[in-house]
């Protein structure tokens, strides 16, 4: 197997992992605008994947039948992975459009608006609690550092006092 084919393969594996991460971890929790951005990113990555696969096929043709067979098997597996990613991407696009439709239908629902306000208030409160906790942790660390420094200074003063007493 060639070094170039191996480099293509490493790039391809990285792109496939990126797609799977976006599909599994990011899109399900993303808001509408983020979801659109992730879908655009997925489209770009799948275009890159297609180009890499084409390059791998060209590279594969440079080798004999034995090497070509193992490379071809790997390519088939990668193509299957890409098909799965594209199906998942289509589902994400469908869910996104359904969510947009649902959102536009319920835009004027007073209960929904009240829930959105409450949710926003809860998120702001949560952010405040997180910031307050962080400040408390930093304050505690600072207090511990001051105590340590004061103990060191006290020890130095005691040592200086002992030396003064010895010199008398």
Coordinates of C-alpha atoms in Angstrom, one line a residue:
X1 CA 0.0 0.0 0.0
X2 CA 1.3 3.4 -0.8
X3 CA 2.1 6.2 1.6
X4 CA -0.3 8.5 -0.4
X5 CA -3.1 6.0 -0.1
X6 CA -2.4 5.7 3.6
X7 CA -2.5 9.5 4.0
X8 CA -5.8 9.7 2.1
X9 CA -7.1 6.9 4.4
X10 CA -6.1 8.8 7.5
X11 CA -7.8 12.0 6.2
X12 CA -10.9 10.0 5.3
X13 CA -11.2 8.4 8.7
X14 CA -10.9 11.8 10.3
X15 CA -13.6 13.3 8.1
X16 CA -15.9 10.3 8.8
X17 CA -15.4 10.6 12.6
X18 CA -16.2 14.4 12.3
X19 CA -19.4 13.6 10.5
X20 CA -20.4 11.0 13.0
X21 CA -19.7 13.3 15.9
X22 CA -21.7 16.1 14.3
X23 CA -24.6 13.8 13.6
X24 CA -24.6 12.1 16.9
X25 CA -23.6 14.8 19.4
X26 CA -24.1 18.2 17.9
X27 CA -27.2 18.3 15.7
X28 CA -29.6 16.6 18.1
X29 CA -29.1 19.4 20.7
X30 CA -28.5 22.3 18.3
X31 CA -30.9 25.2 17.9
X32 CA -32.3 26.0 14.4
X33 CA -29.5 28.3 13.2
X34 CA -26.8 26.0 14.6
X35 CA -28.4 23.0 13.0
X36 CA -28.3 24.8 9.6
X37 CA -24.6 25.5 10.1
X38 CA -23.9 21.9 11.1
X39 CA -25.7 20.7 8.0
X40 CA -23.7 23.0 5.8
X41 CA -20.6 21.8 7.5
X42 CA -21.6 18.2 6.9
X43 CA -22.3 18.9 3.2
X44 CA -18.8 20.4 2.9
X45 CA -17.2 17.4 4.7
X46 CA -19.1 14.9 2.5
X47 CA -17.9 16.7 -0.6
X48 CA -14.3 16.5 0.8
X49 CA -14.9 12.8 1.5
X50 CA -16.0 12.2 -2.1
X51 CA -12.9 13.9 -3.5
X52 CA -10.7 11.8 -1.2
X53 CA -12.4 8.6 -2.3
X54 CA -11.9 9.6 -6.0
X55 CA -8.2 10.3 -5.2
X56 CA -7.9 6.9 -3.5
X57 CA -9.4 5.2 -6.5
X58 CA -6.9 6.9 -8.7
X59 CA -4.0 5.9 -6.4
X60 CA -5.3 2.3 -6.2
X61 CA -5.1 1.9 -10.0
X62 CA -1.3 2.3 -9.7
X63 CA -0.9 -1.1 -8.0
X64 CA -1.1 -4.7 -8.9
X65 CA -4.2 -6.9 -8.5
X66 CA -3.2 -8.2 -5.0
X67 CA -2.6 -4.8 -3.4
X68 CA -5.6 -3.4 -5.3
X69 CA -7.9 -6.0 -3.9
X70 CA -7.2 -5.0 -0.3
X71 CA -7.4 -1.3 -1.1
X72 CA -10.7 -1.9 -2.9
X73 CA -12.2 -3.7 0.1
X74 CA -11.3 -0.7 2.3
X75 CA -12.8 1.7 -0.2
X76 CA -16.1 -0.3 -0.3
X77 CA -16.3 -0.1 3.5
X78 CA -15.6 3.6 3.4
X79 CA -18.3 4.1 0.8
X80 CA -20.8 2.3 3.0
X81 CA -19.9 4.6 5.8
X82 CA -20.4 7.6 3.6
X83 CA -23.8 6.2 2.5
X84 CA -24.9 5.8 6.2
X85 CA -23.7 9.4 6.9
X86 CA -25.6 10.7 4.0
X87 CA -28.8 8.9 5.1
X88 CA -28.3 10.3 8.6
X89 CA -27.7 13.8 7.2
X90 CA -31.0 13.5 5.2
X91 CA -32.8 12.6 8.4
X92 CA -31.3 15.6 10.1
X93 CA -32.4 17.8 7.3
X94 CA -35.9 16.4 7.4
X95 CA -36.1 16.9 11.2
X96 CA -34.8 20.4 10.8
X97 CA -37.4 21.3 8.2
X98 CA -40.1 19.6 10.4
X99 CA -38.9 21.6 13.4
X100 CA -39.1 24.8 11.4
X101 CA -42.6 24.0 10.3
X102 CA -43.7 23.2 13.9
X103 CA -42.0 26.3 15.1
X104 CA -43.8 28.6 12.6
X105 CA -47.1 27.0 13.4
X106 CA -46.8 27.5 17.2
X107 CA -45.1 30.9 17.1
X108 CA -48.1 32.8 18.4
X109 CA -49.1 30.3 21.1
X110 CA -49.2 32.2 24.4
X111 CA -48.4 29.1 26.5
X112 CA -45.4 28.4 24.3
X113 CA -44.2 31.9 24.7
X114 CA -44.6 31.7 28.4
X115 CA -42.6 28.4 28.5
X116 CA -39.9 30.0 26.3
X117 CA -39.7 32.9 28.8
X118 CA -39.4 30.6 31.7
X119 CA -36.8 28.5 29.9
X120 CA -34.8 31.5 29.1
X121 CA -35.0 32.7 32.7
X122 CA -33.9 29.2 33.9
X123 CA -31.0 29.2 31.5
X124 CA -29.9 32.7 32.7
X125 CA -30.2 31.6 36.3
X126 CA -28.2 28.5 35.6
X127 CA -25.5 30.6 33.9
X128 CA -25.4 32.9 37.0
X129 CA -25.1 29.9 39.3
X130 CA -22.2 28.5 37.2
X131 CA -20.4 31.9 37.3
X132 CA -21.0 32.3 41.0
X133 CA -19.6 28.8 41.7
X134 CA -16.6 29.6 39.6
X135 CA -16.0 32.9 41.5
X136 CA -16.4 31.1 44.8
X137 CA -13.8 28.4 43.8
X138 CA -11.4 31.1 42.6
X139 CA -11.9 33.1 45.9
X140 CA -11.3 30.0 47.9
X141 CA -8.1 29.3 46.0
X142 CA -7.0 32.9 46.5
X143 CA -7.7 32.7 50.2
X144 CA -5.7 29.4 50.5
X145 CA -2.8 31.1 48.7
X146 CA -3.0 34.1 51.0
X147 CA -3.0 31.8 54.1
X148 CA 0.0 29.9 52.7
X149 CA 1.9 33.1 52.1
X150 CA 1.0 34.5 55.6
X151 CA 2.2 31.2 57.2
X152 CA 5.5 31.5 55.2
X153 CA 5.9 35.1 56.3
X154 CA 5.1 34.2 59.9
X155 CA 7.7 31.5 59.8
X156 CA 10.3 33.9 58.4
X157 CA 9.4 36.5 61.2
X158 CA 9.8 33.8 63.9
X159 CA 13.2 32.8 62.4
X160 CA 14.3 36.4 62.3
X161 CA 13.1 36.9 65.9
X162 CA 15.0 33.8 67.0
X163 CA 18.1 35.0 65.3
X164 CA 17.7 38.4 67.0
X165 CA 17.4 36.7 70.3
X166 CA 20.6 34.6 69.6
X167 CA 22.6 37.7 68.7
X168 CA 21.7 39.5 72.1

